Each structure stands twice: as C-alpha cells, then as structure tokens.
Short mmCIF file of C-alpha atoms in Angstrom, two decimals:
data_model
loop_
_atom_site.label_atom_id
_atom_site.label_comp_id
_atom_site.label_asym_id
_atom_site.label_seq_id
_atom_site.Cartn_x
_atom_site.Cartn_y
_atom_site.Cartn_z
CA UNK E 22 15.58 -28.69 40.45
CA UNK E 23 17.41 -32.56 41.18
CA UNK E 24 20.65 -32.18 42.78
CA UNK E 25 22.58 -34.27 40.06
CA UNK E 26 24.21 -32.06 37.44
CA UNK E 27 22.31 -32.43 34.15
CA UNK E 28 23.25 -34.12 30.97
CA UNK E 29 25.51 -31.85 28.77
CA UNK E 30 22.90 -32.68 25.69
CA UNK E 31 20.56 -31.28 27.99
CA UNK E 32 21.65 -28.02 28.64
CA UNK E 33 24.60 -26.71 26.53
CA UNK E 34 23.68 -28.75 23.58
CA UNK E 35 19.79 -27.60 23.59
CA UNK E 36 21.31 -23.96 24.19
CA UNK E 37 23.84 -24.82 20.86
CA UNK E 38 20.50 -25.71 18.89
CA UNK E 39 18.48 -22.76 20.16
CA UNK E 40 21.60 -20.23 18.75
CA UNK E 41 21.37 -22.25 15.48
CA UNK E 42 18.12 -21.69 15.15
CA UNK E 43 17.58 -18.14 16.53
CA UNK E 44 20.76 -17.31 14.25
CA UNK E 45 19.17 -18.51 11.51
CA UNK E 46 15.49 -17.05 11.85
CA UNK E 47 17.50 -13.67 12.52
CA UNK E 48 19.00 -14.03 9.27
CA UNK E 49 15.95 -14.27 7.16
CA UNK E 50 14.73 -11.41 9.33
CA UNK E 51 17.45 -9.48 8.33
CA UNK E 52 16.57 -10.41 4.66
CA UNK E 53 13.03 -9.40 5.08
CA UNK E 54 13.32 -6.34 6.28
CA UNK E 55 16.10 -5.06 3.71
CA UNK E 56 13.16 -6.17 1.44
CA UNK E 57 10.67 -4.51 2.94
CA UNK E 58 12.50 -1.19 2.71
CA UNK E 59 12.85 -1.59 -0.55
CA UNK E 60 9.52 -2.49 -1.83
CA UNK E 61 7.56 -0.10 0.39
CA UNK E 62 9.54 3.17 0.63
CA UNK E 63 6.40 4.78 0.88
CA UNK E 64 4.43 3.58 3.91
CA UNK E 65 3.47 5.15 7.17
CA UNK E 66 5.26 5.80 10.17
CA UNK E 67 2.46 3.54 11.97
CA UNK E 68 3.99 0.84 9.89
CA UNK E 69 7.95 1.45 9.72
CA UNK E 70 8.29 2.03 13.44
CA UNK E 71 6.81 -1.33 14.92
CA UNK E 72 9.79 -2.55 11.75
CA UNK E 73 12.49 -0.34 13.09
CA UNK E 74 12.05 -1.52 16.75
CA UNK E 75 11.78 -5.36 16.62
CA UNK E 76 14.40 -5.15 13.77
CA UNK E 77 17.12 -3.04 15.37
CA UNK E 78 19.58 -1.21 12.62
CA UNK E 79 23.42 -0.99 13.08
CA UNK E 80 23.74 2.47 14.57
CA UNK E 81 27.20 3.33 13.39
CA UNK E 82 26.56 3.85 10.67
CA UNK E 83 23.66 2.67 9.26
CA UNK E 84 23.55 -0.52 6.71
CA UNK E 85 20.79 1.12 3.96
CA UNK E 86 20.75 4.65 2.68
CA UNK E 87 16.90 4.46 3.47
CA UNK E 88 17.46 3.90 7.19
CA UNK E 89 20.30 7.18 7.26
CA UNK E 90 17.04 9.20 7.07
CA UNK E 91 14.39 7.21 8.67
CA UNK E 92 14.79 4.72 10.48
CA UNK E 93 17.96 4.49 11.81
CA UNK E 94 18.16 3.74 15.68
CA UNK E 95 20.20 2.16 18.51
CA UNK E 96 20.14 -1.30 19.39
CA UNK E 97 16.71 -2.86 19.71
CA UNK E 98 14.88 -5.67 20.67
CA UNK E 99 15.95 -8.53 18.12
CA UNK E 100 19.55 -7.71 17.65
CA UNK E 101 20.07 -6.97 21.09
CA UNK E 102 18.35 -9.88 21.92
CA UNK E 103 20.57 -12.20 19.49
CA UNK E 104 23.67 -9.92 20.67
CA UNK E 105 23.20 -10.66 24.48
CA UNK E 106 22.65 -14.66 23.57
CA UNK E 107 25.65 -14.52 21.67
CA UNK E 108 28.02 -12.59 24.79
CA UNK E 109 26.60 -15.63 27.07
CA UNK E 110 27.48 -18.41 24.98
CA UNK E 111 30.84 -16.96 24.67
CA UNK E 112 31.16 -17.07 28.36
CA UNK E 113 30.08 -20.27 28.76
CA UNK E 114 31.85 -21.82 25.75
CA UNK E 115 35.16 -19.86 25.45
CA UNK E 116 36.05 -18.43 28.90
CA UNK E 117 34.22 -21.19 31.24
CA UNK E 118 35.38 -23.68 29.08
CA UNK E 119 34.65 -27.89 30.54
CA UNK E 120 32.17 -26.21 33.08
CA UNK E 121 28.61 -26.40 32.95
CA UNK E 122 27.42 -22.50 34.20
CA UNK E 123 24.49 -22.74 35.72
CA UNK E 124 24.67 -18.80 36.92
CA UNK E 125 22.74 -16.73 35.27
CA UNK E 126 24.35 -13.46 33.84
CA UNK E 127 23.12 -10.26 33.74
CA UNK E 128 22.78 -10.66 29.37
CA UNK E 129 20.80 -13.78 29.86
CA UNK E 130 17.95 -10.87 31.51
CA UNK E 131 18.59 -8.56 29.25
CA UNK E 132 18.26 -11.14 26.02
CA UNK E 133 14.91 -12.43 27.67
CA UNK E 134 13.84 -8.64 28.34
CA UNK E 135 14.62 -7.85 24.73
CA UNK E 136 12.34 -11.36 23.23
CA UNK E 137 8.98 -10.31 25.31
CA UNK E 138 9.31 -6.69 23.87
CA UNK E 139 9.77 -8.17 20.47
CA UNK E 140 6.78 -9.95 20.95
CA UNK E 141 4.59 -7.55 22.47
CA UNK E 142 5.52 -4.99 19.70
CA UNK E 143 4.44 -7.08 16.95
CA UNK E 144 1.33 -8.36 19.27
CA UNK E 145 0.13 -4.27 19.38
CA UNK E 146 1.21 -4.13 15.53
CA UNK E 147 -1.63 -6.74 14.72
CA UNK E 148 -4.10 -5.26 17.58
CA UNK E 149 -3.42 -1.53 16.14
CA UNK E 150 -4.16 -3.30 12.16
CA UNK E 151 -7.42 -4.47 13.49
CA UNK E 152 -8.43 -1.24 14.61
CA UNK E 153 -7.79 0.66 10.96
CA UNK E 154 -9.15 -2.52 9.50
CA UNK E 155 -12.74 -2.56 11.34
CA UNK E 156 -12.99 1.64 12.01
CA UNK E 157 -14.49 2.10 8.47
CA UNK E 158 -18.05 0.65 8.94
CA UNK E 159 -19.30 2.02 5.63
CA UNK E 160 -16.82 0.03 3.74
CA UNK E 161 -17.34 -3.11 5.75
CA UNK E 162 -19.54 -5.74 7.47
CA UNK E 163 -17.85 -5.03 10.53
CA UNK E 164 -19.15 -7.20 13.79
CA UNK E 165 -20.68 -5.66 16.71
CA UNK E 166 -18.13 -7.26 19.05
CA UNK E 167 -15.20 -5.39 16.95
CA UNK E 168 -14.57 -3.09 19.88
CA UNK E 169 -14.58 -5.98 22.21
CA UNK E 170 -12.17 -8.30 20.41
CA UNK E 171 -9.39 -5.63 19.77
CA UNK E 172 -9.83 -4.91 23.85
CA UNK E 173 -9.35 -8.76 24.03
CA UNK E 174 -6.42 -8.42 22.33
CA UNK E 175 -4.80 -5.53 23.73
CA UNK E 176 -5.13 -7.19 27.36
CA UNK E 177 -4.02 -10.01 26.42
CA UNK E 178 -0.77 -8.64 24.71
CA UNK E 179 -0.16 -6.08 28.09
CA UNK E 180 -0.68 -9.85 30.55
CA UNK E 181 2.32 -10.92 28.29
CA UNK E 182 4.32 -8.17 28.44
CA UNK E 183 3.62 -7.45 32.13
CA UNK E 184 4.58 -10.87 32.98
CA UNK E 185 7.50 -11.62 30.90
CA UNK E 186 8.92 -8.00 32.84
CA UNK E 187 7.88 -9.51 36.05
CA UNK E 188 9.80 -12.91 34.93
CA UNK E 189 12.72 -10.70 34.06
CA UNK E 190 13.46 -9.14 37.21
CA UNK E 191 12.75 -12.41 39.17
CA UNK E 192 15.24 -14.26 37.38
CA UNK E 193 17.62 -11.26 37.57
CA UNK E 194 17.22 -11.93 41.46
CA UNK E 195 17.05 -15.53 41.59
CA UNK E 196 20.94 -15.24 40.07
CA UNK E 197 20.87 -18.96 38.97
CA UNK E 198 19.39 -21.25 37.06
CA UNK E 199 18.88 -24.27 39.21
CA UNK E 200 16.14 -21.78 40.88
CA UNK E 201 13.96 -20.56 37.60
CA UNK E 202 11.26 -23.67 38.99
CA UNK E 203 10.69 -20.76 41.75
CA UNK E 204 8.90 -18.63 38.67
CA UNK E 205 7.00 -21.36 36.97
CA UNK E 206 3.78 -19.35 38.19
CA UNK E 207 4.89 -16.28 36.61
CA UNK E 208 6.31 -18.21 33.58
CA UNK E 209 3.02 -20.28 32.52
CA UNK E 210 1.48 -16.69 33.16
CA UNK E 211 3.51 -15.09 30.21
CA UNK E 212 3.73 -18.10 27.78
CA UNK E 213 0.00 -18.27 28.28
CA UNK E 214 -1.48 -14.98 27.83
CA UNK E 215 1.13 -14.80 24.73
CA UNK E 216 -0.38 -18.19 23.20
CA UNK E 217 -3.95 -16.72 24.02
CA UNK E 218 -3.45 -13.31 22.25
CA UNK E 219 -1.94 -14.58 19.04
CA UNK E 220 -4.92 -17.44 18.65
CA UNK E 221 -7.36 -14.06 19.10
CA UNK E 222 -5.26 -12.17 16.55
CA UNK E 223 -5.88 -15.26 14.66
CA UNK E 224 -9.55 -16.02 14.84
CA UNK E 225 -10.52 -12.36 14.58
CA UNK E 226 -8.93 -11.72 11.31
CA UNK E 227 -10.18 -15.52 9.83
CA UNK E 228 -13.47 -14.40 10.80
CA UNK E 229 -13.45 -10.80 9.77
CA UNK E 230 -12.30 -11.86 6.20
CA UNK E 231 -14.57 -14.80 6.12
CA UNK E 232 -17.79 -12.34 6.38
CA UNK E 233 -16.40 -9.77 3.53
CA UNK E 234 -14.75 -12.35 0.70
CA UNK E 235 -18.53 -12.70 -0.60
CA UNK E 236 -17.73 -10.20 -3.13
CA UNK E 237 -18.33 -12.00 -6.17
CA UNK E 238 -15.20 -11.18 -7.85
CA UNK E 239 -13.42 -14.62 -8.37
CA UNK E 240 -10.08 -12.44 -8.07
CA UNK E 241 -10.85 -10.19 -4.61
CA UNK E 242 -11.89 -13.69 -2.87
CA UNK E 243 -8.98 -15.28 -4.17
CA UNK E 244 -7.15 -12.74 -2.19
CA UNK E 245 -9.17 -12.96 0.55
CA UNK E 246 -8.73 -16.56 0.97
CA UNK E 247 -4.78 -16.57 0.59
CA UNK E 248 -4.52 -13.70 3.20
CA UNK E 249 -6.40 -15.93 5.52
CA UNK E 250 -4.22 -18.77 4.80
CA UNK E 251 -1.03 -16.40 6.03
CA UNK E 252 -3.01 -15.39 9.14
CA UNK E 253 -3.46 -19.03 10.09
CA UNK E 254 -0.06 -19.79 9.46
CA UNK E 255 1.50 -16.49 11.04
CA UNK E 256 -0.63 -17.00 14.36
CA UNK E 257 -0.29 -20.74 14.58
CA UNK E 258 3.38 -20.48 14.26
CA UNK E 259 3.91 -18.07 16.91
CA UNK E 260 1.36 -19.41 19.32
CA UNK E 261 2.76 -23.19 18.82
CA UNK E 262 6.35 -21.64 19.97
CA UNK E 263 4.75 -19.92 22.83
CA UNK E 264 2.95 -23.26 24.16
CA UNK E 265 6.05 -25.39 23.77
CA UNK E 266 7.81 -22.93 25.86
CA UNK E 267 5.54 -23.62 28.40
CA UNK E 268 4.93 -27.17 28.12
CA UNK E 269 8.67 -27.71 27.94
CA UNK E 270 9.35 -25.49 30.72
CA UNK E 271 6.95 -26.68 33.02
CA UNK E 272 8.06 -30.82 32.36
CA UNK E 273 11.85 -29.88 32.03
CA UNK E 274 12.65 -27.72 34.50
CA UNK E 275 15.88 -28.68 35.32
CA UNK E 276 17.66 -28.44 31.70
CA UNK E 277 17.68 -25.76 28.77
CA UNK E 278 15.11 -27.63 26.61
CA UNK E 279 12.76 -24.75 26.49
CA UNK E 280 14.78 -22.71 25.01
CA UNK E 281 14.62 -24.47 21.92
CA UNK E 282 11.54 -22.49 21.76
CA UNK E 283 11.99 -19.64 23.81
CA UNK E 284 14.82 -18.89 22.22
CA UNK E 285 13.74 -18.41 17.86
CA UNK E 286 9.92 -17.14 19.65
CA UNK E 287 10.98 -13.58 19.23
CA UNK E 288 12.55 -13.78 15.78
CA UNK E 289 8.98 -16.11 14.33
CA UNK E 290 7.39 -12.74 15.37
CA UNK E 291 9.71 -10.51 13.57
CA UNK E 292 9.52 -12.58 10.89
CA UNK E 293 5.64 -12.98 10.71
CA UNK E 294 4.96 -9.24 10.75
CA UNK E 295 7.06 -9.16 8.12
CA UNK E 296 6.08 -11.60 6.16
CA UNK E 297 2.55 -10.02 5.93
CA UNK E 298 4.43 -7.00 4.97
CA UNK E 299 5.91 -8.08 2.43
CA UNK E 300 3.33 -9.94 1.01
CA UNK E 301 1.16 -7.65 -0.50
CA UNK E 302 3.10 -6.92 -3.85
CA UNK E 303 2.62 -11.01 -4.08
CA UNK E 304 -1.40 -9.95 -3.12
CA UNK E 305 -1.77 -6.88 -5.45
CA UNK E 306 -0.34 -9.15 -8.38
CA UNK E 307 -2.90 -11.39 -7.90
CA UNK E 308 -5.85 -9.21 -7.71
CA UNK E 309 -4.46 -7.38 -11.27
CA UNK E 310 -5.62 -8.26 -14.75
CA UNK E 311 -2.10 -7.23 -15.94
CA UNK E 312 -0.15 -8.91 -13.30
CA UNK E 313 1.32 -5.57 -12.67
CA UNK E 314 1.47 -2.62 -10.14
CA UNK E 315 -1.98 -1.61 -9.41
CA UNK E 316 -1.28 2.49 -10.78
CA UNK E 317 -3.77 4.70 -12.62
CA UNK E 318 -2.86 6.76 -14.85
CA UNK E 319 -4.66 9.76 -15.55
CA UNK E 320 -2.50 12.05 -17.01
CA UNK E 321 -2.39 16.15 -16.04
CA UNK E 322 -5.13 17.43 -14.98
CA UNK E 323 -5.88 21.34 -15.02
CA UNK E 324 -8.29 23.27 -12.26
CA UNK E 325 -9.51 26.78 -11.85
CA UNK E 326 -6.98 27.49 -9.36
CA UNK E 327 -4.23 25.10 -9.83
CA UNK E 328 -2.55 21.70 -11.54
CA UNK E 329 -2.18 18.24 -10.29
CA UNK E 330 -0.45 15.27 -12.21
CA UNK E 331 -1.38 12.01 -10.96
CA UNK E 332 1.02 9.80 -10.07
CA UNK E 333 1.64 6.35 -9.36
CA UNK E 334 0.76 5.07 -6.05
CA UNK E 335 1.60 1.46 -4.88
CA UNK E 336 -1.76 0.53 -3.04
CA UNK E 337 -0.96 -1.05 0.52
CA UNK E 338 -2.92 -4.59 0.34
CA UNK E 339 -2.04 -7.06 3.40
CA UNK E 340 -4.19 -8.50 6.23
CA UNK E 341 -4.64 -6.15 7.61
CA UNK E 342 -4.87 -2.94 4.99
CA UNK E 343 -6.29 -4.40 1.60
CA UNK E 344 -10.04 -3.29 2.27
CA UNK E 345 -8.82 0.48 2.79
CA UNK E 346 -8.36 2.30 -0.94
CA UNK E 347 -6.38 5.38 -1.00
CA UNK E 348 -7.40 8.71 0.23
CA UNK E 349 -7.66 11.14 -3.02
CA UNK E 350 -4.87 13.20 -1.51
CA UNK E 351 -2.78 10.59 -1.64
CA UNK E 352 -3.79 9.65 -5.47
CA UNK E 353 -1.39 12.76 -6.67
CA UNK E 354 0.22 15.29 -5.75
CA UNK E 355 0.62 18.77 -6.23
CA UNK E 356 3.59 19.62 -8.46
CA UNK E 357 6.19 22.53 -7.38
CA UNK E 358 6.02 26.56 -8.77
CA UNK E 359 8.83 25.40 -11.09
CA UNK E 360 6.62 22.94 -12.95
CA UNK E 361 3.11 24.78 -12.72
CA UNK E 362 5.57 27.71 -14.50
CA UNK E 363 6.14 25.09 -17.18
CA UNK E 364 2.70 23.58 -17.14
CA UNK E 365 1.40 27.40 -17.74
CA UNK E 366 3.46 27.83 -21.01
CA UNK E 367 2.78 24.90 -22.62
CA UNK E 368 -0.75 25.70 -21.89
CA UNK E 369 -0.07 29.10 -23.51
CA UNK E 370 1.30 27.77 -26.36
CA UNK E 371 -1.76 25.35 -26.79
CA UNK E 372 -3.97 28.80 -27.10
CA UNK E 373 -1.60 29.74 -29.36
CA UNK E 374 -1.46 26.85 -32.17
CA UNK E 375 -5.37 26.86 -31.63
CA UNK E 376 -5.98 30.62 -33.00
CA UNK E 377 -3.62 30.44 -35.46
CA UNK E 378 -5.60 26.84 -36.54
CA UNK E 379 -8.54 29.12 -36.06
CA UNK E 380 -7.39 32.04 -38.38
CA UNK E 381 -6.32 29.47 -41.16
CA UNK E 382 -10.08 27.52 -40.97
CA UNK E 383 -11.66 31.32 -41.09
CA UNK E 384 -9.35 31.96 -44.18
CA UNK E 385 -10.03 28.96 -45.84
CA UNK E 386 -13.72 29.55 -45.25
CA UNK E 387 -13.58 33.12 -46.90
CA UNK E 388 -11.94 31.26 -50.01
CA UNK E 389 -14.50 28.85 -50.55
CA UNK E 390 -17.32 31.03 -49.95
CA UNK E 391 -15.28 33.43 -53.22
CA UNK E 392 -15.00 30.40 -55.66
CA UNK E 393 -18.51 29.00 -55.19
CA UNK E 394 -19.64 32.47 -55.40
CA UNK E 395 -17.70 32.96 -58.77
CA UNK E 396 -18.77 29.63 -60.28
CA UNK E 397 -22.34 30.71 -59.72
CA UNK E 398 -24.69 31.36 -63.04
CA UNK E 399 -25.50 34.78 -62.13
CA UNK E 400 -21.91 35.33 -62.22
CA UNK E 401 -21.63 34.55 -66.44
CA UNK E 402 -25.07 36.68 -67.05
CA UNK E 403 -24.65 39.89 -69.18
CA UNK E 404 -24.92 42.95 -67.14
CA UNK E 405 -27.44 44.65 -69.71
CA UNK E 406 -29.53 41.22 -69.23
CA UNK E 407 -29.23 41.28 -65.24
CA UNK E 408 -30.62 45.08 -65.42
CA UNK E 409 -33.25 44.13 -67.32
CA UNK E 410 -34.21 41.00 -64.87
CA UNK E 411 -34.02 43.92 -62.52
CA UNK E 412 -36.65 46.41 -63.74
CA UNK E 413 -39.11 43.16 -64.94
CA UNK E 414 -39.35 42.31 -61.09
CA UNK E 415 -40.45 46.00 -60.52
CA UNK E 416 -43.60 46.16 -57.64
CA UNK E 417 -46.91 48.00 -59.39
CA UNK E 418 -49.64 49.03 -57.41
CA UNK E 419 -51.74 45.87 -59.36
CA UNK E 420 -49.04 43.13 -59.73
CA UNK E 421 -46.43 42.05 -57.20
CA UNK E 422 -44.03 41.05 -60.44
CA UNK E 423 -44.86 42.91 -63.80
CA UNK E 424 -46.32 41.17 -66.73
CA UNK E 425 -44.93 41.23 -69.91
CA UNK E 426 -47.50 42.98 -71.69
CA UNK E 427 -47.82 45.89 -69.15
CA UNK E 428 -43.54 46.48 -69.67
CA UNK E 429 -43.07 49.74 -72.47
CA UNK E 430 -43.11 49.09 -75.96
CA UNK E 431 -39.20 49.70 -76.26
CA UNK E 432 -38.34 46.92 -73.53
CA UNK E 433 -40.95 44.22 -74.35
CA UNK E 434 -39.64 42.59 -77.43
CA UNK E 435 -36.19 42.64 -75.63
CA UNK E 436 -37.99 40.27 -72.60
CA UNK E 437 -38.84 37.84 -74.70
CA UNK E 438 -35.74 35.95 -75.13
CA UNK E 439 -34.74 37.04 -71.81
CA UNK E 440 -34.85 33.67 -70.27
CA UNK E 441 -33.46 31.85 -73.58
CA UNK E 442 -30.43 34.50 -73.21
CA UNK E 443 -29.86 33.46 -69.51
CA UNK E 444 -29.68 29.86 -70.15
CA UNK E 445 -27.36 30.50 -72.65
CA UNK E 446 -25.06 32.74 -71.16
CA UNK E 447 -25.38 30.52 -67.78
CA UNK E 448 -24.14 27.75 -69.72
CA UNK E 449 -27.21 25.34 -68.81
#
C-alpha cells in the first residue's frame, strides 16, 4: 500500500456504491424468499434449510406465520452480513465523520465471515442437487464421471470456504486496511477456488441436461433448454463477481474498489438459489397442456384393508429436481379414523340403495314374467279343450302321440275340430 492517503471516490465512495448495491440485491432477496415460502410450503427440509441459513429471519418475532413453525432462526449469514456492513458505515460516516478510517473493525470480519458462508452454503446446495439429480441411474443417462464431478465440486466449494476463514482471521490480525496486500496469496486463493466451483456447477448441469433433453417431447426439451439457460446465467453471474473481486483486488490494492464486488457476491448467491427455486411453477407451466398445476386427480380409492384419497401434489421441477417424479407415498395420503368412519357409511349406504335397486329389478321381473304369461294363447283355451289336448298326447306302447282313429268312439268326433276350436278361442 502507497503512503499517500487515497482518493475519497476511491474508498468511501466505492464502499457508498457497494451498500447501494448489496442493499438492493438484499432486498429482492428478501422478496424471493417471502415468495418462495409461499409457493412451496411443501418442500423438504434438504431444501428450506440451505433457504433459512443464507436468508436469516428476524428472530423476535418472526416476519411470516410459516417461519413461527419452521424456519425461524437467529441471525444468519446474509442479514448479518448486510447488518455488520451497515454498523461500519455508520462508524465511518456518522461518528468518524471528515476522516478517512482505514482501521479495520471487528464487524468488517464478521460481515466478510458471514459472505463466504453465504457462498459456500449455496455452493453445497448445488453440489448436494447434483447428487439427487445423477443417483437415479435407471431414470437417467447419467455419466461415468458423475461421482467425480460432484467430488470436484465439493473440494472446490471447502478451498473457498477454508480460505475465505483463513482470510478472515488474517485480516482480523492485520487490524488495518493499508495491510490487506499482506493476504493477496490467501485472497486470490478464495476468489479463485470460488470462481472455479461455480463454472463446475455450471458445466456439469449444461452437460447433464444436454445428454437427457433428447426426449422427443417438443414441451420436456423446451424445459430442458430454459433450465439450462438459468444455469448459465446463475453460474456466470456469481463466478463473474468472484473474478472481479480478484482482479480488482489484486490491481487496486490500496482503495475499496473490490468491494464493489465483494460486497453484492454473497447476496447474487442468495439470490441465484433462489431464483432456481422459484422457478419451477414458471417450469411446470410450461411443460402443462392446461397451463396449470401439474395435479392428478383420481378421486377415492377403496382397498382391502384401508382408504386413500389422492390429493394434489405440486411436483418439484427445477435444475436440479425436474427428472425425479414423486414417490407414490407422496401421491396421497392416508386420511384420519374420523374420515375412514365417514368413508365407511357412505359406503354402507351405497350397499344399501343397491339392494333395494336390486329388490325393485327382481319385482319388476316377477311382473313381467305374470303379464306375458297371462297374454299367452294357452291362457284363453277352454279348460274342457286343454284336457282333451291332454289325453290326445297320451304315450301307447305303438305310438309316441295317439292317432285319431285309435282315440274311443265317444272322444273322436270331439278331436276333430279340436284345432279349429283352439284357433278360435286363441284368438289367431
């Protein structure tokens, strides 16, 4: 570092521009992740915890109902990051005021401590993704090197993290800034391995999606094709911030021009993550005929041994999740004793309306069967005339059916108009 005092657009007015900014990526963190607790209620703890710790929640009380019972926690990462900035610029600017500080304070640690952890939280976020997006190899064309990239990333994000602590207490030592040029080793160390792991985030997912989009649904690699866009823009965001920092650092050491980018780095993680979050309602609409929720509906469904009713599930589509369906568990649930009770006697009151439909059908049966059998012609036949049809059709031990001539004198002249007193009597 020179000996002459440096420019006052230099330092305070680069740090002025850095708050701006930071302030305002915070904010549209802050937006983002009121969304995101609104649109996804329902996802994992694997998900809502990397959330909860880069965007810290106001612990007393809590802003949102949802984070009273979740997710509600002490100051973390990006708040206390933004909190700590803010306590040095009011030292500098209110109770140093006309005197360029170039001390460093114990928040100006503390505020860099918090922006590595933000990054390295999101940085495992991605890595842990990667490793539910490529475990499913009967789903997927899943590379070979798969278990070598997400190790590649993992190191990568613990080099960051390990060197952005080591930069931390070094510049808690060094007490001033006219002496951070002392940690330009360690510095270029951090800024580098961060700038590596988010271009291998990046790659890794372009790739993976590039080898499964072939689906030949115009739709699923539509999707595919957007959520590559986002990683490329998510990852080349970040890492661009990351190599300024360095580049900056390393030809400016002697002002507060990095931290135009040092500075907003943590919250264009926060806001990356969840961004990708909150994309996949955008996502699912596109991949829907309807433009709707992607829900089933299969009514209620009755087993041998008990009753599910399917419900409507939001299905989790983002970089990272999209090619993983839902489990069948978590495609309904099982309702409570107080609604199986209910599902029961509607059931028996189904049986019910059926055998009484049942009893009505036999009934009407019985009826027709009676008026067909009293429109019949043997019904209108004389009963003297039906006896004597009777004995005519008499077995002999010669002829099956007796012959006229064979019948006793007394009967046969009564056969002969037999039939002509049938027809007449039958109405034919």
């Amino acid at each position: 570092m020179s000996d002459s005092v440096p420019t006052l657009a230099a330092t305070y007015g680069a740090w002025l521009i850095s708050l701006f900014l930071e302030t305002l990526l915070y904010g549209i963190g802050v937006l983002q992740t009121w969304l995101y607790f609104q649109w996804y209620p329902a996802d994992t703890w694997s998900i809502k915890l990397p959330v909860a710790l880069v965007m810290q929640v106001d612990s007393s009380p809590c802003s949102w109902p949802y984070f009273n019972q979740r997710a509600c926690s002490t100051r973390f990462f990006e708040t206390t990051q933004i909190s700590f900035f803010f306590r040095s610029s009011y030292v500098r600017f209110v109770q140093q005021f006309g005197i360029i500080q170039v001390d460093l304070l114990w928040s100006d640690s503390l505020q860099l401590l918090a922006n590595y952890l933000s990054a390295f939280t999101v940085q495992m976020y991605f890595t842990s993704s990667i490793y539910r997006l490529t475990r499913e190899p009967a789903n997927l064309k899943v590379h070979k090197a798969s278990g070598l990239g997400i190790c590649v990333v993992a190191v990568l994000a613990m080099v960051q993290i390990s060197a952005g602590i080591a930069q931390t207490i070094l510049s808690y030592k060094l007490r001033s800034f006219a002496k951070l040029e002392n940690t330009k080793a360690i510095t270029t160390l951090q800024t580098a391995g961060s700038l590596a792991c988010d271009i291998v985030i990046t790659v890794y997912l372009c790739v993976f999606l590039a080898r499964n989009k072939r689906t030949g649904l115009p739709r699923t690699e539509k999707m595919m094709n957007t959520l590559m866009i986002n990683a490329v823009n998510r990852g080349m965001l970040t890492a661009l911030s990351s190599g300024l920092t360095m580049i900056l650092f390393l030809a400016f050491p002697d002002t507060f021009w990095f931290f135009l980018s040092l500075a907003p780095n943590s919250k264009l993680y926060m806001n990356s993550m969840l961004a990708t979050l909150n994309m996949r309602k955008h996502v699912r609409n596109m991949v829907t005929t309807d433009g709707g929720w992607n829900t089933v509906e299969l009514g209620s469904l009755r087993t041998d041994t008990h009753t599910v009713r399917t419900v409507h599930r939001r299905v989790s589509i983002s970089a990272v999740e999209f090619v993983k369906p839902p489990s069948p568990a978590e495609s309904y649930e099982t309702p409570s004793k107080k609604e199986l009770v209910r599902f029961d006697a509607q059931i028996v009151e189904m049986e019910v309306a059926l055998a009484q439909l049942q009893t009505k059908r036999n009934s009407l049966k019985t009826y027709i069967d009676a008026y067909q059998t009293l429109i019949s012609p043997i019904c209108h036949t004389p009963e003297d005339n039906l006896r004597e049809i009777f004995l005519s059709c008499l077995p002999t031990t010669v002829n099956v059916v007796m012959d006229p001539d064979e019948a006793p004198h007394d009967s046969r002249a009564d056969l002969q108009p037999l039939a002509e007193r049938c027809v007449l009597h039958a109405g034919l």
